[in-house]
Rosetta silent file (secondary structure, phi, psi, omega in degrees, C-alpha in Angstrom):
SEQUENCE: MKVLIVDEMHESIVHMPEELGLEVDYFPNIAFEEVLAKVGDYEGLLIRSKFTIDKHFLSHASKLRFIGRAGAGLDLIDLEACKSAGVDVFGANEANKVAVAEHLIGMLLSLLHKINVASKEVKNGQWNREKNRGEELFDKTVGIIGFGNNGQATAERLSAFGCKILAYDKYKYGFGNHLIQEVSLKKIQEEADVVSLHIPLTKDTLKMINTDFFNAFRKDIYFCNIARGEIVILSDLADALKSGKVRGACLDVLENEKLKTLSPSEKETFDYLCSLDNVVLTPHVAGWSNESYVKINQVLKDKIRMWLEQNNQ
SCORE:     score description
SCORE:     0.000 S_00000001
   1 L     0.000  130.430  169.637   -0.365    0.063    0.023 S_00000001
   2 E   -70.344  149.059  135.337    1.118    3.838   -0.952 S_00000001
   3 E  -139.540  122.859 -172.927    0.584    6.677    1.623 S_00000001
   4 E   -77.117  105.509  125.440    1.003   10.052    0.712 S_00000001
   5 E   -25.482   77.296 -163.114    2.175   12.435    3.269 S_00000001
   6 L  -100.477  -16.115  165.230    0.985   16.448    2.946 S_00000001
   7 L  -134.955  164.028 -159.188    2.077   18.197    5.723 S_00000001
   8 L   -84.986  139.051 -176.527    5.150   18.941    7.226 S_00000001
   9 L  -147.547  158.870 -160.045    5.512   16.724   10.526 S_00000001
  10 L   -41.435  148.792 -159.592    8.020   15.138   12.489 S_00000001
  11 L   -71.890    1.057  175.038   10.655   13.158   10.325 S_00000001
  12 H   -87.734   10.921  157.932    9.937    9.697   11.992 S_00000001
  13 H   -67.276  -16.595  174.847    6.341    9.773   10.271 S_00000001
  14 H   -74.484  -36.419 -172.967    8.047    8.778    7.559 S_00000001
  15 H   -69.090  -35.370 -166.114    9.731    5.624    8.915 S_00000001
  16 H   -71.276  -25.093  157.665    7.238    4.428   11.032 S_00000001
  17 H   -61.974  -34.690  155.641    4.623    3.219    8.252 S_00000001
  18 H   -18.125  -60.612 -173.383    7.753    2.427    6.606 S_00000001
  19 H   -58.190  -34.257 -178.085    8.107   -0.179    9.395 S_00000001
  20 L   -77.767  -11.452  179.156    4.669   -1.670    8.558 S_00000001
  21 L    85.686   29.023  174.472    5.698   -2.252    5.467 S_00000001
  22 L  -104.748  153.856  179.423    3.815    0.562    3.734 S_00000001
  23 E   -91.790   87.452  169.036    5.562    2.916    0.541 S_00000001
  24 E   -96.378  147.316 -165.707    5.796    6.187    1.672 S_00000001
  25 E  -110.857  105.700 -175.416    5.939    9.142   -0.298 S_00000001
  26 E   -96.525  111.417  174.571    6.488   12.458    2.130 S_00000001
  27 L  -113.813   57.160 -170.993    5.770   16.023    0.477 S_00000001
  28 L   -38.636  -47.585 -160.089    5.477   18.373    3.395 S_00000001
  29 L   -92.365    8.280 -158.808    5.658   21.879    1.240 S_00000001
  30 L   -69.213  114.837 -171.110    3.129   20.182   -1.664 S_00000001
  31 L   -68.114  130.181  168.506    0.550   22.902   -3.449 S_00000001
  32 H   -34.946  -68.952  178.394   -3.240   21.375   -2.899 S_00000001
  33 H   -38.328  -39.369  171.039   -3.722   21.322   -6.610 S_00000001
  34 H   -75.098  -14.170 -172.755   -0.297   19.099   -7.167 S_00000001
  35 H   -73.280  -61.576 -179.597   -2.054   16.768   -4.156 S_00000001
  36 H   -38.777  -67.976 -174.263   -5.351   16.531   -6.225 S_00000001
  37 H   -62.885  -13.372 -177.722   -3.133   15.168   -9.143 S_00000001
  38 H  -112.930  -21.239 -176.676   -1.333   12.784   -7.088 S_00000001
  39 H   -53.982  -37.968 -146.104   -3.867   11.435   -4.237 S_00000001
  40 L   -63.914  -30.521 -163.244   -5.811    8.763   -6.769 S_00000001
  41 L   -76.932   39.565 -176.131   -2.414    6.413   -6.783 S_00000001
  42 L  -144.942  113.918 -173.173   -2.510    6.151   -3.148 S_00000001
  43 L   -53.426  -49.515 -158.597   -4.413    4.254   -0.585 S_00000001
  44 E   -99.635  169.323  148.164   -3.546    5.886    2.721 S_00000001
  45 E  -136.109  134.386 -173.240   -3.212    9.853    3.452 S_00000001
  46 E  -138.739  117.496  174.016   -1.564   11.449    6.463 S_00000001
  47 E  -148.696  174.795 -158.946   -2.147   15.180    6.749 S_00000001
  48 L  -120.969  -89.987  171.114   -2.090   17.753    9.607 S_00000001
  49 L  -120.527    8.499 -163.118   -3.748   21.160    8.836 S_00000001
  50 L   -57.807  -52.852 -168.196   -2.761   22.120    5.297 S_00000001
  51 L  -163.818  171.057 -174.303   -6.691   21.891    3.812 S_00000001
  52 L   -86.928  129.290 -179.389   -9.897   20.606    4.056 S_00000001
  53 E   -92.825   82.706 -160.881  -10.872   17.216    3.087 S_00000001
  54 L  -106.947  170.198  163.636  -13.994   17.116    1.065 S_00000001
  55 H   -29.830  -88.593 -177.509  -16.526   15.535   -1.828 S_00000001
  56 H    -9.596  -71.229 -177.912  -14.207   17.530   -4.122 S_00000001
  57 H   -49.987  -52.173 -169.606  -11.209   16.012   -2.804 S_00000001
  58 H   -72.580  -31.908  160.048  -12.443   12.439   -2.523 S_00000001
  59 L   -46.657  -31.832  170.568  -13.248   12.557   -6.220 S_00000001
  60 L   -77.269  -16.051 -168.230   -9.804   12.903   -7.150 S_00000001
  61 L  -123.089   77.207 -172.835   -8.931    9.827   -4.294 S_00000001
  62 L   -96.483   19.858 -160.217  -10.755    6.648   -5.901 S_00000001
  63 L  -139.699   -9.835 -177.811   -8.212    4.197   -4.735 S_00000001
  64 L   -61.417  116.126  168.388   -8.086    5.956   -0.803 S_00000001
  65 L   -63.727  -66.548  169.792   -8.810    3.801    2.207 S_00000001
  66 E  -152.562  145.804  174.332   -7.722    5.888    4.611 S_00000001
  67 E  -114.480  154.574 -176.213   -6.874    9.105    6.235 S_00000001
  68 E  -119.841  124.779  171.487   -4.926    9.698    9.545 S_00000001
  69 E   -97.794  138.624  173.203   -4.898   13.381   10.833 S_00000001
  70 L  -109.998   84.217  156.872   -1.564   14.147   13.159 S_00000001
  71 L   169.028 -163.963  172.670   -3.518   16.010   15.449 S_00000001
  72 L   -85.765  151.492  158.647   -6.664   16.618   17.707 S_00000001
  73 L    70.731  141.253  148.078   -9.865   17.008   16.121 S_00000001
  74 L   -51.986  -15.650 -167.235  -11.425   16.239   12.896 S_00000001
  75 L   -58.458  -21.810  173.109  -13.170   19.643   11.673 S_00000001
  76 L  -110.901   33.521  176.638  -11.338   19.763    8.565 S_00000001
  77 E  -138.447  145.540 -177.519  -12.519   16.507    7.559 S_00000001
  78 L  -104.173  124.296  177.639  -16.125   15.574    6.025 S_00000001
  79 L   -84.329  -26.175 -174.874  -16.591   12.609    7.578 S_00000001
  80 H   -73.933  -38.723 -159.594  -20.134   11.647    5.817 S_00000001
  81 H   -80.829  -15.174 -176.231  -18.318   12.295    2.354 S_00000001
  82 H   -89.177  -39.567  147.774  -15.445   10.050    3.783 S_00000001
  83 H   -14.667  -71.523 -175.611  -18.203    7.651    4.831 S_00000001
  84 H   -66.352  -52.119 -139.083  -20.194    7.585    1.595 S_00000001
  85 L   -93.106  -14.000  167.986  -16.669    7.226    0.033 S_00000001
  86 L    77.964   19.882  179.790  -15.791    4.017    2.152 S_00000001
  87 L   -96.980  153.859 -147.893  -12.408    5.683    3.411 S_00000001
  88 E  -119.869  151.442 -165.926  -11.757    5.318    6.943 S_00000001
  89 E  -155.992  138.767  178.368  -10.693    8.406    9.018 S_00000001
  90 E  -169.510  142.104 -179.447   -8.930    8.578   12.577 S_00000001
  91 E  -131.365 -179.693 -149.190   -6.553   11.195   14.259 S_00000001
  92 L  -121.889   69.835  171.880   -4.114   10.891   16.874 S_00000001
  93 L   -96.184   17.901  148.921   -5.977   12.961   19.955 S_00000001
  94 L   -73.110   -7.761 -172.323   -4.643   11.036   22.629 S_00000001
  95 L   -46.895  -58.993 -164.615   -1.051   12.533   21.522 S_00000001
  96 L  -107.563   11.749  147.278   -1.045   15.905   22.710 S_00000001
  97 H   -18.907  -44.720 -167.289   -3.132   15.119   26.275 S_00000001
  98 H  -101.269  -11.272 -172.426   -0.561   16.155   28.474 S_00000001
  99 H   -78.978  -39.800 -176.083    0.783   19.024   26.392 S_00000001
 100 H   -59.673  -46.877  177.898   -2.955   20.459   26.196 S_00000001
 101 H   -71.243  -55.974  170.394   -3.457   20.339   30.005 S_00000001
 102 H   -28.244  -53.008  172.551    0.118   21.992   30.851 S_00000001
 103 H   -51.086  -51.594 -173.787   -0.519   24.464   28.547 S_00000001
 104 H   -81.229  -18.520  171.655   -3.824   25.592   29.975 S_00000001
 105 H   -77.342  -38.273 -164.966   -2.654   25.298   33.406 S_00000001
 106 H   -60.959  -45.581 -172.807    0.376   27.498   32.635 S_00000001
 107 H   -78.039  -32.056  166.921   -1.953   30.178   31.052 S_00000001
 108 H   -66.699  -54.567  178.202   -4.293   29.912   34.061 S_00000001
 109 H   -68.559  -44.012  146.801   -1.806   30.558   36.448 S_00000001
 110 H   -39.082  -17.882  157.905   -0.404   33.128   34.768 S_00000001
 111 H  -102.976    1.337  147.605   -3.419   35.000   34.647 S_00000001
 112 H   -93.555   -5.433  161.911   -4.409   34.665   38.124 S_00000001
 113 L   -97.756   -8.955 -175.031   -0.705   35.353   39.386 S_00000001
 114 L    74.782   15.551  163.942   -0.283   38.147   37.101 S_00000001
 115 H   -29.421  -87.255 -174.659    2.975   36.325   35.830 S_00000001
 116 H   -48.272  -45.457  165.977    2.949   37.923   32.082 S_00000001
 117 H   -58.392  -74.948 -164.147    2.317   41.452   33.406 S_00000001
 118 H   -62.453  -16.304  152.888    4.671   41.767   36.233 S_00000001
 119 H   -38.695  -54.672  178.531    7.108   40.084   33.713 S_00000001
 120 H   -80.864   -8.871 -177.588    7.174   42.747   31.375 S_00000001
 121 H   -80.198  -57.324 -179.564    6.913   45.181   34.146 S_00000001
 122 H   -63.392  -11.513  177.584   10.350   44.403   36.153 S_00000001
 123 H   -91.556   -6.539  175.327   11.774   44.148   32.833 S_00000001
 124 L  -102.473   34.386 -175.960   10.953   47.669   31.906 S_00000001
 125 L    86.561  -11.555 -158.411   11.941   48.879   35.388 S_00000001
 126 L  -112.033  156.794 -173.125    9.055   48.878   37.437 S_00000001
 127 L  -129.342   88.985 -162.276    8.687   46.983   40.850 S_00000001
 128 L  -114.079   79.921  167.673    4.777   46.973   41.243 S_00000001
 129 L   -62.530  -72.976 -176.081    4.027   44.627   44.209 S_00000001
 130 H   -61.796  -36.468  167.379    0.968   45.245   45.601 S_00000001
 131 H   -64.426    3.839  175.810   -0.523   45.561   41.919 S_00000001
 132 H  -141.792   26.138  129.894    0.261   41.939   41.282 S_00000001
 133 L    -3.834  128.697  171.481   -1.154   40.561   43.917 S_00000001
 134 L  -122.180 -179.643 -170.152   -2.383   36.926   43.001 S_00000001
 135 L  -109.412  137.343  150.740   -5.152   34.601   43.063 S_00000001
 136 L   -55.415  137.768  156.856   -5.143   31.049   43.960 S_00000001
 137 L   -73.846  -30.006  177.939   -6.468   28.061   42.011 S_00000001
 138 L   -32.417  151.909  161.118   -6.406   26.122   45.151 S_00000001
 139 L    54.570    7.167  150.321   -9.895   25.609   46.155 S_00000001
 140 L   -65.345  133.241  172.881  -11.760   26.719   42.831 S_00000001
 141 E  -102.332  100.640 -168.738  -14.423   24.922   40.956 S_00000001
 142 E   -83.252  147.398  169.416  -13.330   24.365   37.463 S_00000001
 143 E  -124.550  107.380  159.551  -16.005   23.350   35.015 S_00000001
 144 E  -111.753  114.509  167.855  -14.745   21.326   31.749 S_00000001
 145 E   -85.774   94.462 -133.915  -16.909   21.055   29.181 S_00000001
 146 L   121.379   95.289  175.290  -15.956   18.379   27.264 S_00000001
 147 L  -111.639   36.742  158.878  -14.212   15.148   28.743 S_00000001
 148 L   -80.928 -132.652 -150.987  -12.278   13.296   26.293 S_00000001
 149 H   -53.929  -55.790 -162.351   -9.012   12.675   25.805 S_00000001
 150 H   -64.752  -42.244 -172.857   -7.807   16.756   26.326 S_00000001
 151 H   -77.131  -73.354 -144.016  -10.797   17.536   29.631 S_00000001
 152 H   -50.463  -57.176 -163.225   -9.798   14.265   30.978 S_00000001
 153 H  -104.995   -2.253  149.365   -6.325   15.084   31.731 S_00000001
 154 H   -79.920  -51.234 -179.006   -6.616   18.954   32.598 S_00000001
 155 H   -60.788  -40.935 -172.766   -9.151   17.572   35.096 S_00000001
 156 H   -83.085    6.150  178.428   -7.096   15.145   36.620 S_00000001
 157 H   -97.107  -20.931 -175.629   -4.328   17.645   36.758 S_00000001
 158 H   -73.859  -52.186 -176.531   -6.510   20.398   37.885 S_00000001
 159 H   -91.506    0.176  154.405   -7.213   18.562   41.228 S_00000001
 160 H   -54.610  -22.575 -170.642   -3.864   18.031   41.778 S_00000001
 161 H   -78.934  -19.545 -160.297   -4.526   21.436   42.641 S_00000001
 162 L    95.732   -8.634  176.988   -7.042   21.482   45.201 S_00000001
 163 L   -57.860  175.780 -159.963   -9.549   22.299   42.767 S_00000001
 164 E  -160.815  104.458  179.075  -13.262   20.878   42.815 S_00000001
 165 E  -119.069  128.634  165.602  -13.834   19.702   39.196 S_00000001
 166 E   -84.758  108.961  170.963  -17.375   19.728   37.352 S_00000001
 167 E  -100.601  119.347  151.624  -17.255   17.480   33.710 S_00000001
 168 E  -117.728  136.561 -177.544  -20.120   18.014   31.226 S_00000001
 169 L  -136.707  135.252  167.841  -19.899   15.977   28.194 S_00000001
 170 L   -63.325  -31.565 -172.828  -23.214   15.784   25.958 S_00000001
 171 L  -109.880   13.752 -163.610  -22.083   12.611   24.820 S_00000001
 172 L  -121.237  133.481  160.849  -20.597   10.876   27.644 S_00000001
 173 L  -154.078 -171.701 -166.387  -21.580    9.558   30.751 S_00000001
 174 L    55.336   34.124 -168.861  -20.405    7.291   33.613 S_00000001
 175 L  -129.888    7.293  173.905  -17.438    8.700   34.009 S_00000001
 176 L   -74.579  150.381 -142.002  -17.369   10.663   36.962 S_00000001
 177 L  -152.712  155.190  150.263  -14.633    9.491   39.704 S_00000001
 178 L   -79.351   51.797  122.023  -13.933   10.948   43.433 S_00000001
 179 L   -76.685  -51.790 -135.096  -11.604   13.236   41.679 S_00000001
 180 E  -130.921   84.221 -143.635  -13.908   14.124   39.259 S_00000001
 181 E  -103.945  119.702  155.917  -17.894   15.187   39.714 S_00000001
 182 E   -76.398  110.601 -162.167  -20.339   14.502   36.577 S_00000001
 183 L  -123.201 -172.276 -173.756  -22.753   17.215   36.097 S_00000001
 184 L   -97.265 -174.196 -166.299  -25.063   18.772   33.735 S_00000001
 185 H   -98.071  -23.654  176.941  -23.989   22.120   31.997 S_00000001
 186 H   -58.695  -45.799  172.662  -26.626   23.767   33.902 S_00000001
 187 H   -76.784  -21.266  165.497  -24.935   22.987   37.215 S_00000001
 188 H   -43.265  -56.920 -157.877  -21.322   24.426   35.578 S_00000001
 189 H   -87.726    8.981  165.464  -23.156   27.836   35.414 S_00000001
 190 H   -94.067  -25.415  173.262  -24.409   27.737   38.898 S_00000001
 191 H  -105.360  -18.472 -165.615  -21.096   26.701   40.387 S_00000001
 192 L   -85.964  136.920 -177.048  -18.298   27.480   38.544 S_00000001
 193 L   -98.684  -36.388 -170.310  -15.118   29.843   39.203 S_00000001
 194 E  -136.907  152.382 -173.045  -13.293   28.959   36.413 S_00000001
 195 E  -131.408  142.883 -170.067  -14.533   27.101   32.777 S_00000001
 196 E  -117.555  150.701  156.400  -12.614   25.304   30.375 S_00000001
 197 E  -126.911  145.109  171.264  -13.605   24.097   26.962 S_00000001
 198 L  -177.709   77.757 -175.757  -12.704   21.103   25.328 S_00000001
 199 L  -134.247  151.216 -172.468  -14.849   20.064   22.669 S_00000001
 200 L   -71.996  147.359  149.109  -14.658   19.519   18.816 S_00000001
 201 L   -54.444  107.534 -167.328  -15.726   21.995   16.194 S_00000001
 202 L  -146.565 -171.049  172.603  -19.163   20.581   14.840 S_00000001
 203 L   -51.605  -67.504 -146.004  -22.598   21.901   13.633 S_00000001
 204 L   -75.261  -28.941 -175.636  -23.829   22.022   17.100 S_00000001
 205 L   -91.012   -2.216  155.298  -20.424   23.908   18.696 S_00000001
 206 L   -38.578  108.988  161.730  -20.428   26.606   15.953 S_00000001
 207 L    47.963   38.572  177.547  -20.457   29.838   17.754 S_00000001
 208 L   -98.156   31.553  173.633  -21.885   28.265   20.875 S_00000001
 209 E  -131.703   84.970 -176.562  -20.245   30.318   22.974 S_00000001
 210 L  -149.996 -168.599 -162.643  -21.911   33.685   23.311 S_00000001
 211 H   -68.891  -12.452  131.861  -23.529   36.113   25.092 S_00000001
 212 H   -36.586  -67.871 -173.636  -26.213   33.942   26.307 S_00000001
 213 H   -78.741   -4.215  176.134  -24.039   31.524   27.896 S_00000001
 214 H   -78.773  -63.690  152.374  -21.923   33.851   29.339 S_00000001
 215 H   -42.710   -2.305  167.324  -25.031   35.582   31.193 S_00000001
 216 L  -106.663   22.449  145.826  -26.173   32.101   32.532 S_00000001
 217 L   -88.364  134.085 -178.035  -23.337   31.735   35.020 S_00000001
 218 L   -71.471  -59.893 -179.845  -24.453   32.985   38.496 S_00000001
 219 L   -74.756  148.152  165.045  -20.682   34.053   39.039 S_00000001
 220 L   -76.410  122.478 -157.592  -18.304   35.976   37.484 S_00000001
 221 E  -107.724  151.126  157.773  -15.919   33.325   35.854 S_00000001
 222 E   -91.117  138.275 -166.480  -12.452   32.972   34.362 S_00000001
 223 E  -116.857  135.310  172.577  -13.104   31.692   30.978 S_00000001
 224 E  -128.738  159.718  174.033  -10.200   29.304   28.899 S_00000001
 225 E  -153.767   91.428  176.484  -10.289   28.268   25.586 S_00000001
 226 L  -146.260   52.086  166.616   -7.894   25.852   23.635 S_00000001
 227 L  -118.873  -75.103 -171.212  -10.015   23.585   21.981 S_00000001
 228 L  -146.848  125.803 -161.694  -11.310   25.527   18.469 S_00000001
 229 H   -46.435  -20.679 -150.389  -11.739   29.345   18.056 S_00000001
 230 H  -106.491    5.657  178.736  -14.682   29.121   15.998 S_00000001
 231 H  -101.700  -20.348 -170.980  -16.732   27.843   19.135 S_00000001
 232 E  -118.738  174.955 -167.423  -16.569   31.001   20.736 S_00000001
 233 L  -145.928  121.101  179.337  -17.900   34.459   18.932 S_00000001
 234 L   -76.392  -51.051  177.178  -15.200   36.522   20.341 S_00000001
 235 L   -33.825  -48.531 -154.909  -17.168   40.263   20.229 S_00000001
 236 H   -63.644  -51.171 -178.660  -19.663   38.470   22.939 S_00000001
 237 H   -78.077   15.192  141.919  -16.693   37.629   25.192 S_00000001
 238 H   -51.749  -66.599 -178.070  -15.484   41.030   24.534 S_00000001
 239 H   -82.446   -8.827  158.077  -18.463   42.701   26.407 S_00000001
 240 H   -61.454  -42.634  156.685  -18.357   39.833   28.890 S_00000001
 241 H   -61.759  -34.641  174.386  -14.881   41.363   30.031 S_00000001
 242 H   -52.810  -60.026 -175.421  -16.037   44.546   29.536 S_00000001
 243 H   -58.350  -22.085 -154.174  -19.230   44.368   31.631 S_00000001
 244 L   106.835  -31.497  178.648  -16.955   41.803   34.511 S_00000001
 245 L   -33.769  -38.584 -171.514  -19.055   38.798   33.425 S_00000001
 246 E  -115.267  136.515 -160.897  -15.780   37.354   32.586 S_00000001
 247 E  -113.073  -20.171  179.986  -13.034   38.192   34.961 S_00000001
 248 E   154.115  156.774 -159.301  -10.544   36.907   32.615 S_00000001
 249 E  -144.703  140.655  175.974   -9.586   34.941   29.998 S_00000001
 250 E  -105.596  136.094 -157.632   -6.893   32.354   28.376 S_00000001
 251 E  -149.624   99.251 -177.501   -7.312   32.011   24.835 S_00000001
 252 L   -70.954  -44.632 -170.747   -4.838   29.271   22.744 S_00000001
 253 L  -143.472  167.258 -175.337   -6.996   29.779   19.676 S_00000001
 254 L  -148.723  155.987 -171.191   -9.680   32.466   18.001 S_00000001
 255 L   -15.507  -76.828 -161.741  -12.454   33.085   15.379 S_00000001
 256 L  -120.389  116.901  175.991   -9.839   33.972   12.402 S_00000001
 257 L  -102.497   17.473  168.757   -5.971   33.072   13.452 S_00000001
 258 L  -103.422  105.677 -175.780   -5.060   34.755   10.263 S_00000001
 259 H   -76.788  -19.771  173.196   -4.327   37.939   11.664 S_00000001
 260 H   -89.787   16.952  165.125   -3.603   39.684    8.505 S_00000001
 261 H  -140.548   34.208  150.588   -7.115   39.064    7.447 S_00000001
 262 L   -35.364  124.740  159.983   -8.731   40.365   10.156 S_00000001
 263 L   -85.331 -168.541  171.452  -11.769   42.521    9.207 S_00000001
 264 H   -46.835  -98.508  169.098  -12.491   46.006   10.758 S_00000001
 265 H   -18.239  -84.259  149.309  -15.149   44.681   13.348 S_00000001
 266 H    21.616 -108.345 -178.587  -12.268   41.654   13.523 S_00000001
 267 H   -37.340  -37.797  168.339   -9.592   43.788   14.171 S_00000001
 268 H   -76.846  -40.239  154.353  -11.152   45.974   16.953 S_00000001
 269 H   -10.915  -80.439 -177.456  -12.057   42.685   18.647 S_00000001
 270 H   -51.172  -55.200  160.658   -8.800   41.705   18.543 S_00000001
 271 H   -30.357  -45.417  175.992   -7.124   45.100   19.677 S_00000001
 272 H  -100.786  -17.133  143.376   -9.036   45.161   22.615 S_00000001
 273 H   -50.068  -53.731 -173.797   -8.195   41.753   23.807 S_00000001
 274 H   -42.933  -39.461 -147.763   -4.171   42.822   23.363 S_00000001
 275 L   -78.821  -23.229  177.115   -5.042   45.701   25.242 S_00000001
 276 L  -114.994  113.637  155.498   -5.932   43.789   28.630 S_00000001
 277 L   -16.990  -52.487  171.728   -3.852   42.542   31.418 S_00000001
 278 L   -93.622   51.778 -175.815   -6.123   40.032   31.996 S_00000001
 279 E  -142.688  126.228  159.091   -6.290   38.050   28.438 S_00000001
 280 E  -122.076  133.868 -158.958   -3.603   36.043   27.995 S_00000001
 281 E  -124.360  137.600  161.142   -3.313   34.629   24.268 S_00000001
 282 L  -145.053 -170.675 -158.599   -1.374   32.567   22.828 S_00000001
 283 L   -99.807   74.394 -165.063   -0.837   31.123   18.715 S_00000001
 284 L     8.081   88.888 -168.880   -2.216   27.515   19.146 S_00000001
 285 L  -135.147   29.795  171.847    0.428   25.780   20.339 S_00000001
 286 L   -76.681  -34.481 -175.457   -1.146   24.354   23.502 S_00000001
 287 L   -87.357    6.772 -158.337   -0.959   20.601   22.123 S_00000001
 288 L   -92.489   39.086 -159.761    2.326   21.799   20.176 S_00000001
 289 L   -80.178 -158.661  161.477    4.850   20.567   22.369 S_00000001
 290 L  -106.981  -30.263  168.748    8.234   18.819   21.037 S_00000001
 291 L   -41.028  -70.792 -165.849    7.248   15.524   23.013 S_00000001
 292 H   -59.387  -47.021  146.050    3.717   15.515   21.490 S_00000001
 293 H     9.661  -60.974  161.686    5.154   16.504   18.399 S_00000001
 294 H   -58.761  -63.128  178.270    6.692   12.716   18.412 S_00000001
 295 H   -67.945   -7.317  173.383    3.745   10.990   19.829 S_00000001
 296 H   -78.633  -25.956 -173.695    1.104   12.107   17.298 S_00000001
 297 H   -79.016  -44.048 -171.625    3.423    9.984   14.773 S_00000001
 298 H   -71.548  -17.675  165.332    3.483    7.053   17.147 S_00000001
 299 H   -70.021  -33.822  178.773   -0.213    7.159   17.518 S_00000001
 300 H   -67.948  -58.612  178.398   -0.815    7.479   14.016 S_00000001
 301 H   -48.571  -37.273  172.204    1.165    4.632   13.346 S_00000001
 302 H   -81.514    4.246 -176.015   -0.299    2.416   15.801 S_00000001
 303 H  -108.346  -36.312  161.331   -3.829    3.304   14.591 S_00000001
 304 H   -40.453  -60.165 -165.520   -2.332    2.277   10.924 S_00000001
 305 H   -76.029  -21.304  162.406   -1.024   -1.169   12.266 S_00000001
 306 H   -73.121  -16.065 -165.842   -4.907   -1.674   13.735 S_00000001
 307 H   -88.190  -38.580 -175.468   -6.666   -0.681   10.714 S_00000001
 308 H   -60.421  -28.628  172.980   -4.387   -2.867    8.649 S_00000001
 309 H   -73.511  -44.315 -167.175   -4.897   -5.977   10.897 S_00000001
 310 H   -52.866  -35.636  160.873   -8.751   -5.213   11.316 S_00000001
 311 L   -82.517    7.598 -178.167   -8.849   -5.475    6.948 S_00000001
 312 L    78.187   59.959  163.266   -6.497   -7.915    6.541 S_00000001
 313 L  -149.631    0.000    0.000   -4.188   -6.504    5.052 S_00000001
């Protein structure tokens, strides 16, 4: 079987499928039109985030039997179209859960203890102790929305900080234990001090986080999004920050991450967020550690092996 790799990945991505007896072609800088011209010769495709897989793409991939995504989330792949075409799809969701959890906690600690702000001030010769008095994460109630790999890893680590963990997942049940309380979304909105998103981007979650969502919380909250930017209406988050309903935010993802293409209204919202000391921003790197870069390939290799065994290849 031949496998086409069309995104830049850790170099081990070439050798791992070869160890399974597959023929691998690695074109990390290939253009979309070139992929369309080549993909018809391949049974397997490995991608990261370069482009969308839809009916048009699949019409050029008559031999394709599986697609592996080097990352968490399959929102760039039309799963229904793949199912209709007989193409199996799997991601490497498990590979970056530790990186995501550690990144989120780092952002949250930086926000609560004003580490980013204080560091900038000291570097500029300012020694403002009282202004930078921090707030402890200990004993806070954290609402985890989405309890997949990343949500679970984050919840487990936050529990070690002495947080009360409330977890909600629309599609799972029976996952509660002595550390994590399985609850409804309403329960989170009644009790949470901190809310963290760990849900995929789907038709149901697109723009799910809006003014109504924030206003449903009894307390003023800290809000974290390291899932997908399109889940949150950023202007509504900005309004919640202005009103104080959201006390601070940790954002690794944005509605529009191509900053040079922001519309005037998007630019206004982005500039406002950037002006706030109680907003911590990072460039979609929560799951992008040196270790996860390699782990992603190992997970893909294991899933390809399982696929080959299930399909008697």
